[in-house]
Tab-separated table of C-alpha atoms and ligand atoms in Angstrom:
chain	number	residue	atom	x	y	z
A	1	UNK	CA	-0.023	8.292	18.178
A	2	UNK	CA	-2.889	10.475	17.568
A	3	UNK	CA	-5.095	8.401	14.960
A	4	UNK	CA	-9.153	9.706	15.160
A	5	UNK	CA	-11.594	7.126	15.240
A	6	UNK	CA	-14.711	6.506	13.628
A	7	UNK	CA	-16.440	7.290	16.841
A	8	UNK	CA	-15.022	10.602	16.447
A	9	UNK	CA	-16.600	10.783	13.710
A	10	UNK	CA	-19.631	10.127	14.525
A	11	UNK	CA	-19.958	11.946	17.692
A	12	UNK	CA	-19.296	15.309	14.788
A	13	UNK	CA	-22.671	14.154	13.159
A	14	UNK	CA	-22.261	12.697	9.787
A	15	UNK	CA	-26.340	13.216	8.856
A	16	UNK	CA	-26.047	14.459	5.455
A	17	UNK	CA	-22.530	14.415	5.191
A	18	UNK	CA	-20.462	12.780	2.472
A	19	UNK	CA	-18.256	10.064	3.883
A	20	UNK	CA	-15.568	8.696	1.754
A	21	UNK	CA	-14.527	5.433	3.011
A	22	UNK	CA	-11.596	3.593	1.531
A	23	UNK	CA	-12.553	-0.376	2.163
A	24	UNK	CA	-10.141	-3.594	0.783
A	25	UNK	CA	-12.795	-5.595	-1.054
A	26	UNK	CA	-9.857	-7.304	-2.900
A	27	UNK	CA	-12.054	-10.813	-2.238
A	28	UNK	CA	-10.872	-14.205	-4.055
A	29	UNK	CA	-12.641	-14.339	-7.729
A	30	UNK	CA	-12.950	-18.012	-9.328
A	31	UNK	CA	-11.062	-18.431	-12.317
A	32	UNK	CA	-13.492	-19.912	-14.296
A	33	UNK	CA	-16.663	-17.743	-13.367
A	34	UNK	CA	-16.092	-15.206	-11.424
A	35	UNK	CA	-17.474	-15.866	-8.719
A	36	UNK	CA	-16.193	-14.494	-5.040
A	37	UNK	CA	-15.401	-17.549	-3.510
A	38	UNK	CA	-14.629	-16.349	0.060
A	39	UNK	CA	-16.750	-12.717	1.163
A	40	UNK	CA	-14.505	-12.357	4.664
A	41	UNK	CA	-13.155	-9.021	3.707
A	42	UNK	CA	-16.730	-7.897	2.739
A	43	UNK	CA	-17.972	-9.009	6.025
A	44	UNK	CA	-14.903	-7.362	7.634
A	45	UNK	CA	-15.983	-4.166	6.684
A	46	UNK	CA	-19.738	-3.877	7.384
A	47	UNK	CA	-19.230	-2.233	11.074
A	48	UNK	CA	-18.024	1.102	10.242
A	49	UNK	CA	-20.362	0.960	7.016
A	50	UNK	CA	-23.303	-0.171	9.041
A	51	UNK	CA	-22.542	3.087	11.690
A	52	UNK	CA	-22.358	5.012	9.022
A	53	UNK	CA	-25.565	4.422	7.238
A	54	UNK	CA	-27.601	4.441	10.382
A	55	UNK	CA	-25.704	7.698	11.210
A	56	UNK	CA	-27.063	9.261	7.810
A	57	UNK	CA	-23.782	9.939	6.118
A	58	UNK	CA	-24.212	9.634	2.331
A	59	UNK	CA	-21.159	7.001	2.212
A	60	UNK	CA	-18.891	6.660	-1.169
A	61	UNK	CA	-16.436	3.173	-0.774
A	62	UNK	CA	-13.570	2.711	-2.805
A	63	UNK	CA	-11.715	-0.171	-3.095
A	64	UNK	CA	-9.138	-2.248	-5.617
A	65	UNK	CA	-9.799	-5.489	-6.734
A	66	UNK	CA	-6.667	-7.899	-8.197
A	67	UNK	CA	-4.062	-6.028	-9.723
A	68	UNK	CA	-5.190	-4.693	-13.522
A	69	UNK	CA	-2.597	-2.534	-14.932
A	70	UNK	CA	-3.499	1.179	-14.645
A	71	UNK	CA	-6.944	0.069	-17.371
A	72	UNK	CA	-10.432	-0.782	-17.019
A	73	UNK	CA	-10.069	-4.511	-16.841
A	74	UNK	CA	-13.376	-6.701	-16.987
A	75	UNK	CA	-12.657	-9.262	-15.082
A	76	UNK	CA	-11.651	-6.948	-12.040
A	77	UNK	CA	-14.616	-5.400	-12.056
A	78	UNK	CA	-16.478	-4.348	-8.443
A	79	UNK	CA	-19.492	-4.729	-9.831
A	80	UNK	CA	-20.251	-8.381	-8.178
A	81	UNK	CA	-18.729	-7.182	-5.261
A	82	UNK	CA	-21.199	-4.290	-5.169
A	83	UNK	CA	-24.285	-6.526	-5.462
A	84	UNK	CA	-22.560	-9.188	-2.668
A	85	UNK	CA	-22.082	-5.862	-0.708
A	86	UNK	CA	-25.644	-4.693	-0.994
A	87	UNK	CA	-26.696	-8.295	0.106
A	88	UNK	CA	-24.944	-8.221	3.194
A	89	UNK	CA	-26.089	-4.949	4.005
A	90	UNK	CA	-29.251	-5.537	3.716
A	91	UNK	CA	-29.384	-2.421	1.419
A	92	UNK	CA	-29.055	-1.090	-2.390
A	93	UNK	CA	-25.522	0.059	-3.010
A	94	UNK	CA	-25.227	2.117	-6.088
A	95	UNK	CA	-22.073	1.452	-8.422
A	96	UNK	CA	-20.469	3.917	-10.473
A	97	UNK	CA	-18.668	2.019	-13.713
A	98	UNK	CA	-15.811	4.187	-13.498
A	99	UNK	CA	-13.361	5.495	-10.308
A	100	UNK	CA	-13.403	9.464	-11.061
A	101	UNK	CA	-15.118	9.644	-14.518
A	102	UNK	CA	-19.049	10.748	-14.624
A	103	UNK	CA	-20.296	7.784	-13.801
A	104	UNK	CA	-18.663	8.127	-9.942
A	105	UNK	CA	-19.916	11.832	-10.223
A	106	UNK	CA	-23.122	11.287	-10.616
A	107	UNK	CA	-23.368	8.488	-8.367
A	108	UNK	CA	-22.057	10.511	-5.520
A	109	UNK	CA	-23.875	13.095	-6.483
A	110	UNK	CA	-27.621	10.973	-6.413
A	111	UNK	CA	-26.714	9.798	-2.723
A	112	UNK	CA	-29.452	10.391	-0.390
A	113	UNK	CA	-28.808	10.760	3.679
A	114	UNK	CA	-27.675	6.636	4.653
A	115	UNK	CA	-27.118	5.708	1.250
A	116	UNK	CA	-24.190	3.675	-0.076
A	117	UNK	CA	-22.201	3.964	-3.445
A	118	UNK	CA	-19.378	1.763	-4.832
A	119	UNK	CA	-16.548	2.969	-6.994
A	120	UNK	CA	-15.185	0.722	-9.680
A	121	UNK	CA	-12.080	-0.870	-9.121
A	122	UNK	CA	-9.153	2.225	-8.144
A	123	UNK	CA	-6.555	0.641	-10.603
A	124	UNK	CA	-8.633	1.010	-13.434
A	125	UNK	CA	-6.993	4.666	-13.118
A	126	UNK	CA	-3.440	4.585	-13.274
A	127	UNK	CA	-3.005	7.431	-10.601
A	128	UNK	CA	-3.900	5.028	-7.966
A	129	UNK	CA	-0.278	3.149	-7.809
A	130	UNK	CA	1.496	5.640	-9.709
A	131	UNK	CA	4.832	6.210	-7.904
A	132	UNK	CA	4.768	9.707	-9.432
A	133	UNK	CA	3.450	11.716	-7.154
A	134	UNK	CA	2.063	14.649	-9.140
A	135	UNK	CA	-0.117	11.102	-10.974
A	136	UNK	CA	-0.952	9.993	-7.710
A	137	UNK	CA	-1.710	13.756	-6.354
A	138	UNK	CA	-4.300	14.555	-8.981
A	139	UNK	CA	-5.963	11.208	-8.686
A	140	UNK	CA	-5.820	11.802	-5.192
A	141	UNK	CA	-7.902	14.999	-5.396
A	142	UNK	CA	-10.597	13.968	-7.651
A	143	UNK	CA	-11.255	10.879	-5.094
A	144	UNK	CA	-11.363	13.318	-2.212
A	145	UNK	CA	-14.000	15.335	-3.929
A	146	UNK	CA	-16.222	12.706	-3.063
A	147	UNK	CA	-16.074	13.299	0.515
A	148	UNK	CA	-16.003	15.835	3.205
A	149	UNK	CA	-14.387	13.687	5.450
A	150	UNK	CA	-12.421	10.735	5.044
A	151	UNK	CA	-12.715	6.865	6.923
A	152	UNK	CA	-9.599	4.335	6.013
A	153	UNK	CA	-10.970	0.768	6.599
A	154	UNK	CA	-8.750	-1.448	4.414
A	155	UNK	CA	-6.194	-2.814	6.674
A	156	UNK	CA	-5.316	-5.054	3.849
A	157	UNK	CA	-3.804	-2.521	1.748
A	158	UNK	CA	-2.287	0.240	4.356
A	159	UNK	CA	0.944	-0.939	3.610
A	160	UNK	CA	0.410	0.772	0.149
A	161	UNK	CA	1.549	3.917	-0.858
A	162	UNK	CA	-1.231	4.825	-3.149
A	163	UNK	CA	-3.653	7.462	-3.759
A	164	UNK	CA	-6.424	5.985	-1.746
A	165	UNK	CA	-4.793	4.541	1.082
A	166	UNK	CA	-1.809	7.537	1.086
A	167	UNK	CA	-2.815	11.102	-0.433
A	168	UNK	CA	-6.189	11.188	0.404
A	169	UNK	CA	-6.141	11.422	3.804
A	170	UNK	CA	-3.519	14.352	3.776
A	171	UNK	CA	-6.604	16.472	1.739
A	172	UNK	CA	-9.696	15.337	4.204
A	173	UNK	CA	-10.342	14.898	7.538
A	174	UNK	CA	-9.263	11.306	8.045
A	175	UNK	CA	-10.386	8.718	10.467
A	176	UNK	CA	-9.956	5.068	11.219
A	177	UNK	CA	-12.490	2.667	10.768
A	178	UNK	CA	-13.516	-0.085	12.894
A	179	UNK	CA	-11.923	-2.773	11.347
A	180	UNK	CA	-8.225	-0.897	10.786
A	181	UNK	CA	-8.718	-0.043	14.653
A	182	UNK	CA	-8.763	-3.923	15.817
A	183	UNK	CA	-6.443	-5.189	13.432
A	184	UNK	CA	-3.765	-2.192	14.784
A	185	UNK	CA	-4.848	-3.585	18.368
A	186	UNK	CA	-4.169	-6.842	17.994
A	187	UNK	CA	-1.242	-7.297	16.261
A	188	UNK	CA	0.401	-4.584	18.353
A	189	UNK	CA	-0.045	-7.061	21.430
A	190	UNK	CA	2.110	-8.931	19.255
A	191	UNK	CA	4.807	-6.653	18.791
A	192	UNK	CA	4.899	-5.934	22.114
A	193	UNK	CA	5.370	-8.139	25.047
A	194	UNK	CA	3.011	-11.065	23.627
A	195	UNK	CA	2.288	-13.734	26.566
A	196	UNK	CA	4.999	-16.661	26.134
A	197	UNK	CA	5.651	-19.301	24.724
A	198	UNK	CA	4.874	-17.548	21.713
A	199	UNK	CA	4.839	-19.696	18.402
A	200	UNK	CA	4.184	-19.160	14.695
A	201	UNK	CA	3.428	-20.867	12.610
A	202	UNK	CA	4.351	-19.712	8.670
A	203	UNK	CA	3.966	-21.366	5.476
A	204	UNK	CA	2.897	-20.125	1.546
A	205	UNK	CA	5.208	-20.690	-1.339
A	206	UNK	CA	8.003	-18.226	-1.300
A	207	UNK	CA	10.941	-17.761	1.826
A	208	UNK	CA	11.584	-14.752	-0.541
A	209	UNK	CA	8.256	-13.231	0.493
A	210	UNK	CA	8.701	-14.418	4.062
A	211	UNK	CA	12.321	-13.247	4.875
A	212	UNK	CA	12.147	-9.689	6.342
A	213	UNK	CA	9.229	-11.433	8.800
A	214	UNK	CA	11.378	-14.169	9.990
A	215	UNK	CA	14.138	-12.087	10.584
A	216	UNK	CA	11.880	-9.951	12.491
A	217	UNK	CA	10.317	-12.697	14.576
A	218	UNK	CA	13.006	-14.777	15.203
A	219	UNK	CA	14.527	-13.065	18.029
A	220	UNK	CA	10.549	-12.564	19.756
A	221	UNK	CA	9.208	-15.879	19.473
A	222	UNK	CA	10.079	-19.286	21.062
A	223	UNK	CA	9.252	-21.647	18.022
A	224	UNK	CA	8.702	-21.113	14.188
A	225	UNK	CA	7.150	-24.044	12.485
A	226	UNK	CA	7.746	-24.016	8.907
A	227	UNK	CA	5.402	-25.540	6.653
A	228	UNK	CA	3.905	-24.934	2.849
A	229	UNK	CA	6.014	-24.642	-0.200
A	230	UNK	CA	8.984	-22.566	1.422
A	231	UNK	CA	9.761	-25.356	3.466
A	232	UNK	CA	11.197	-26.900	0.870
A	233	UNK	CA	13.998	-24.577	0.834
A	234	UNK	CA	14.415	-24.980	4.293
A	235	UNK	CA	14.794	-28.926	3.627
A	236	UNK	CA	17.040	-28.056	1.326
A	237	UNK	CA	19.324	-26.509	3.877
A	238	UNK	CA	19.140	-28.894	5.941
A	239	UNK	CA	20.794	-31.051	3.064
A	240	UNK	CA	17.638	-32.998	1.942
A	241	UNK	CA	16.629	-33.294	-1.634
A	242	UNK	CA	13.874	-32.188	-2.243
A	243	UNK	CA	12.527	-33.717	-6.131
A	244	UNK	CA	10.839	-31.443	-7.944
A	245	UNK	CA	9.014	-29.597	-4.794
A	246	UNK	CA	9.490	-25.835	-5.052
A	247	UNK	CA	12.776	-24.089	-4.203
A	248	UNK	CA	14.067	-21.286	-4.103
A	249	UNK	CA	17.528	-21.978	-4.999
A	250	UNK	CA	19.329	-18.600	-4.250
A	251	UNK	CA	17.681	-18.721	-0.572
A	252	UNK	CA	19.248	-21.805	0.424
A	253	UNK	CA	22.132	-19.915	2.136
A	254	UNK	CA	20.039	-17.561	3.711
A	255	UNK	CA	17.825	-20.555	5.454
A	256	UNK	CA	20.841	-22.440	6.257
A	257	UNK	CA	21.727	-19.113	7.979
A	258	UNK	CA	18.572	-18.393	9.712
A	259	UNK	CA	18.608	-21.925	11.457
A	260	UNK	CA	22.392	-21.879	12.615
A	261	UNK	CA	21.357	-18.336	14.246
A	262	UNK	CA	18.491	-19.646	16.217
A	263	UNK	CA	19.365	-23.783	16.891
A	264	UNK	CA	15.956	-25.564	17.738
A	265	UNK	CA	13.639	-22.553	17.307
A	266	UNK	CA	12.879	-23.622	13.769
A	267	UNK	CA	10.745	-26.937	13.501
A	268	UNK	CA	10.446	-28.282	9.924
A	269	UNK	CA	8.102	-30.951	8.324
A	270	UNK	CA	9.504	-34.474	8.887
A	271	UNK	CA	7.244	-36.128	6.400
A	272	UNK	CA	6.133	-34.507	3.395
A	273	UNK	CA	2.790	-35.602	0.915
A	274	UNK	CA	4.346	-35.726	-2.055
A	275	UNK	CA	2.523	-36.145	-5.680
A	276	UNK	CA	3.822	-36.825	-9.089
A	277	UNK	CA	1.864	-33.721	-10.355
A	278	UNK	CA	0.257	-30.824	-9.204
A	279	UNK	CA	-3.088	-31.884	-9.713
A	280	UNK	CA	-5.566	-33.193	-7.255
A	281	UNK	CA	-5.940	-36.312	-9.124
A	282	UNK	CA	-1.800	-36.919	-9.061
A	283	UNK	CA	-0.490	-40.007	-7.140
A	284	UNK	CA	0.699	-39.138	-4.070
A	285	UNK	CA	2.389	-40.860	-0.743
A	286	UNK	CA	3.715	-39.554	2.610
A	287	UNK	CA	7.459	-39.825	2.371
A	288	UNK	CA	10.143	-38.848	4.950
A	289	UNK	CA	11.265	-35.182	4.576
A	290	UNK	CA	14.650	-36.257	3.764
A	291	UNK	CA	13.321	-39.144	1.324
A	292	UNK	CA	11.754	-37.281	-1.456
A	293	UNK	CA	11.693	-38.891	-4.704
A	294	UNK	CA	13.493	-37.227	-7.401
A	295	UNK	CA	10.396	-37.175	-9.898
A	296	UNK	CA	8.018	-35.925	-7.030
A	297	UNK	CA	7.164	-32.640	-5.298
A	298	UNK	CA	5.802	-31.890	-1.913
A	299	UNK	CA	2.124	-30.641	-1.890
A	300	UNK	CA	1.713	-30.848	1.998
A	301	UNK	CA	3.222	-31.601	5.223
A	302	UNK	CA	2.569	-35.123	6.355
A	303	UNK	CA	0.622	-36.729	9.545
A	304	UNK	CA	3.878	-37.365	11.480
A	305	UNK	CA	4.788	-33.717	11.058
A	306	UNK	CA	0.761	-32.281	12.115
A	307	UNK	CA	0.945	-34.212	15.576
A	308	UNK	CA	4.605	-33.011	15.845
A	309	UNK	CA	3.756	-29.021	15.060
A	310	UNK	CA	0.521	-29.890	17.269
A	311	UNK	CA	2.458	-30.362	20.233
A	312	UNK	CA	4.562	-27.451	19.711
A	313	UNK	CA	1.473	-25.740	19.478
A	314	UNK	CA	0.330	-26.853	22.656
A	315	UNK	CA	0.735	-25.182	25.919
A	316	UNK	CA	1.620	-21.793	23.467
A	317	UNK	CA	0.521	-18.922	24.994
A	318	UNK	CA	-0.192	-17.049	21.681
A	319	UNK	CA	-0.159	-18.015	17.979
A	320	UNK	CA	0.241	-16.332	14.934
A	321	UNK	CA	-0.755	-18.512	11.640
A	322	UNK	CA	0.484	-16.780	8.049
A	323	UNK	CA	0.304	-19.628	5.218
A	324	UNK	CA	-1.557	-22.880	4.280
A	325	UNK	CA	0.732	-25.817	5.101
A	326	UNK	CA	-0.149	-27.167	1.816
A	327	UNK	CA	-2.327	-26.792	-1.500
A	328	UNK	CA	-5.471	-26.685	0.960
A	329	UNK	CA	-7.691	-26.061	-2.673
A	330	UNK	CA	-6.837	-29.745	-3.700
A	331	UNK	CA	-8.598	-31.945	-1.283
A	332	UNK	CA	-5.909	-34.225	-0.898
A	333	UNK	CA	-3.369	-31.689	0.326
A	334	UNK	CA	-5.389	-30.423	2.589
A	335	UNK	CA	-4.969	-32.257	5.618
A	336	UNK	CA	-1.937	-30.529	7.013
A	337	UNK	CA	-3.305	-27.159	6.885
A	338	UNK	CA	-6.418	-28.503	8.759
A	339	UNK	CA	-4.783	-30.442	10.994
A	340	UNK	CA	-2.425	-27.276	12.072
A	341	UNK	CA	-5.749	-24.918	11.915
A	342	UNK	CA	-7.426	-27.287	14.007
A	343	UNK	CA	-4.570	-27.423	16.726
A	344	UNK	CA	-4.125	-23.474	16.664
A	345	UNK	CA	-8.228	-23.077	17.604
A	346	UNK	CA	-7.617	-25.883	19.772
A	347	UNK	CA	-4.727	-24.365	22.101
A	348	UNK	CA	-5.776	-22.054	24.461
A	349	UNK	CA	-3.554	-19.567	23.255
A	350	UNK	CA	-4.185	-16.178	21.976
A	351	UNK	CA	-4.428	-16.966	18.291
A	352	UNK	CA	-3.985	-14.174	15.167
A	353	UNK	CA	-4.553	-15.741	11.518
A	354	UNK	CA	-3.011	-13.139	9.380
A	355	UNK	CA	-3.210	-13.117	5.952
A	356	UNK	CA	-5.798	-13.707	3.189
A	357	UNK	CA	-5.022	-17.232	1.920
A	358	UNK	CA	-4.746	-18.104	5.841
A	359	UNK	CA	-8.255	-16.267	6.967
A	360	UNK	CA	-9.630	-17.889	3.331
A	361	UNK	CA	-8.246	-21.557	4.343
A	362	UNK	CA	-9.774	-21.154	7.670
A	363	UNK	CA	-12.969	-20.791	6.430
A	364	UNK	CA	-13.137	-22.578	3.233
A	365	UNK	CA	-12.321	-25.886	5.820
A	366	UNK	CA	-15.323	-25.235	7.302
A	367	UNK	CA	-13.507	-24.146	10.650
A	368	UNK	CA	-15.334	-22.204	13.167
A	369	UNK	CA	-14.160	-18.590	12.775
A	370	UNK	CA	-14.996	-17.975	16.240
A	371	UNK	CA	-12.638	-20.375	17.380
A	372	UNK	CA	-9.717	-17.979	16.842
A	373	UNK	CA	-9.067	-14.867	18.648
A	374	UNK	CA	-8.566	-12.399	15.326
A	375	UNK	CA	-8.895	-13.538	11.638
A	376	UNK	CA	-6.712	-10.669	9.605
A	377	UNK	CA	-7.791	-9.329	7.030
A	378	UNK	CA	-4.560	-8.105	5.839
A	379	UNK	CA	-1.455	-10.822	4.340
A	380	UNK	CA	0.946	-8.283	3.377
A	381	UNK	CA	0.377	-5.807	5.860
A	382	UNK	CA	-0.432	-7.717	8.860
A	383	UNK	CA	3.447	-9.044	7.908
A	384	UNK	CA	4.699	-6.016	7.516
A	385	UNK	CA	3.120	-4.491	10.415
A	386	UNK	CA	5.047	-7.390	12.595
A	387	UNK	CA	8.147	-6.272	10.844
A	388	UNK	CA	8.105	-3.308	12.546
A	389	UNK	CA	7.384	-1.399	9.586
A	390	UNK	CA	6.291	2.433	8.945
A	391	UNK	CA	3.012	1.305	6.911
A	392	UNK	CA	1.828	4.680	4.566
A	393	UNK	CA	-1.578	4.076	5.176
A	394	UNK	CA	-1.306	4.336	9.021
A	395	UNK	CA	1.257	6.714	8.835
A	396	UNK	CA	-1.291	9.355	6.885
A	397	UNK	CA	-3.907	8.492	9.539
A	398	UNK	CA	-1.192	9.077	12.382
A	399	UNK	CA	-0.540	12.970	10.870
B	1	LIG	C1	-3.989	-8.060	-0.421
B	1	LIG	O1	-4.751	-8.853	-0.954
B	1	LIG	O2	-2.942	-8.408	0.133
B	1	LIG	C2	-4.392	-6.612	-0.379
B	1	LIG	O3	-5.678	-6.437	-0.855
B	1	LIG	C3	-3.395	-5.788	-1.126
B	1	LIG	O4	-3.366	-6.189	-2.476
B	1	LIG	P1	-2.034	-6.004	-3.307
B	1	LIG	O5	-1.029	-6.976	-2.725
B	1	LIG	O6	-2.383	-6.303	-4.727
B	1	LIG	O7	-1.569	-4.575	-3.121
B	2	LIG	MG1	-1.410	-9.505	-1.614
């Protein structure tokens, strides 16, 4: 592996030289107004931007935002981000209102030595995810016009193939930033001979989503707690009924498979909150896992279940955390993803929180950041990275 750094970078001499850097400032928007409700990935970033800037490289960032469809898309607009951005770095950072048009041209253009610029949102042009490559190829060589050399910093999104994260870096110079660097260290401790016991802990809504990573951890780690809405599915398998919780009916085989391949490694919730809506405001109880009402659904894991995946978390060695335990927004299904947070920071262990919702739970608790050894910033691709897969946006960094 022959990745060059940012410090490489650097020690070159950027003064004066235009530095594209490809950031993932796809940060949770509020549905009703907008606003970014949790800045981590922003934060996450402002190391190799900071070195940058006081290097004097006139620095262009790109980034998506959400998922518009190929358009300019109002609500997915970087603009807010840009401001946050500027606040945080304690500097001005010019937007350009479109990705390649002459907006970005003439932003670029205008940058003086240690200034910043912002692109709008990359899938506002359909080249960016375009699985034609010629599409992606020529929206691939506008973007690297910007730059004379190019830094990847969004860990979140190298497991895309797209023009930013993918055919960029074959037309520039390419280096890794900061933040891509640590996340690549730390989660290849994890891949590789991670101090035992070793436990995860997984939750979110879908198995579906889920699969190819339990089927890649299972063999490595010495427990797997299941919790959030796929552990209904898992219940199911088990032969519980489950009300009107979320399942995924066509993976019920598949679990029931997973658990006769590995007896005991899998620990599932033995008392569920469950609510006769999914509204903060819905009735709810703690039931027994296997005593579900048929007109309710599970919104969290229940006390019993905490103090049980609590002790399985103590004494562990290292801990990786992808997925709330329950709808952590609603207040009252919040307590088994705190109580589960709170045991991880409290272990001992070497602890990795992959994943945005994960990182974004962590801190919209009010838990201490500090008090886990790496917050990822990447969902999908710190789960594909443990997968053990070829991710495109290391890959082109790697060549
Ligand atoms: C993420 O939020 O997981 C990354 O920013 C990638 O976004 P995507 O799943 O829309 O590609
Ligand atoms: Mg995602």
């Amino acid at each position: 592996m022959s990745i060059r750094t940012l410090d490489d970078l650097l020690a070159e001499g950027v003064s004066g030289r235009r530095v594209l850097v490809r950031a993932d400032l796809n940060v949770p928007l509020d549905k009703q107004t907008g606003a970014i409700t949790d800045d981590g990935r922003i934060r996450a970033v402002l190391p190799t931007l900071s070195a940058l800037i006081g290097a004097g490289a006139k620095v262009t960032v790109c980034s998506h935002l959400g998922r518009p469809k190929g358009a300019p898309d109002p609500q997915f607009s970087l603009r807010s981000v840009a401001g946050r951005l500027g606040e945080l770095l304690g500097a001005p950072v010019h937007f350009a209102t479109d990705t390649v048009g002459d907006s970005a041209r003439s932003t670029v253009e205008a940058l003086g030595d240690g200034e910043v610029a912002l692109l709008e949102n990359l899938r506002f042009n359909a080249g960016e995810t375009s699985k034609d490559e010629a599409e992606r190829a020529s929206f691939a060589d506008q973007l690297a016009g910007f730059g004379e050399a190019y830094v990847d910093d969004a860990f979140g999104a190298v497991h895309r193939k797209h023009a930013s994260v993918y055919d960029v870096p074959a037309r520039l110079p390419h280096f890794a930033g900061r933040l891509v660097l640590r996340e690549v260290e730390v989660l290849s401790t994890l891949t590789g001979e991670p101090e035992r016991p070793y436990v995860v802990v997984l939750g979110g809504s879908k198995v579906s989503d889920k699969l190819a990573v339990i089927e890649a951890l299972l063999p490595k780690v010495d427990r797997l707690l299941i919790g959030g809405g796929m552990c209904f599915t898992f219940l199911k398998a088990q032969g519980h009924e489950v009300g009107t919780s979320l399942l995924e009916e066509e993976m019920v085989e598949t679990c029931r498979n997973l658990m006769e391949r590995a007896p005991g490694k899998i620990l599932l919730p033995v008392d569920v909150v469950a609510a006769d809506a999914f509204s903060p405001d819905a009735t709810h109880d703690t039931v027994r896992a296997d005593g579900i009402p048929s007109h309710r659904l599970g919104l969290d894991i229940g006390p019993e279940t905490v103090a049980g995946f609590a002790a399985a978390l103590k004494g562990a060695r290292t801990i990786f955390w992808n997925g709330p335990m329950g709808v952590f927004e609603m207040a009252p299904f919040a307590h088994g993803t705190r109580g589960v947070a709170e045991a991880i920071a409290g272990s001992g262990a070497f602890t990795v929180v992959g994943g945005g919702d994960s990182a974004a739970a962590v801190r919209a608790l009010g838990l201490d950041e500090s008090s886990f050894g790496h917050i990822s910033t990447g969902g999908g691709a710190s789960l594909e990275y443990l997968e053990g897969k070829t991710l495109p946006g290391i890959a082109a960094l790697e060549n």
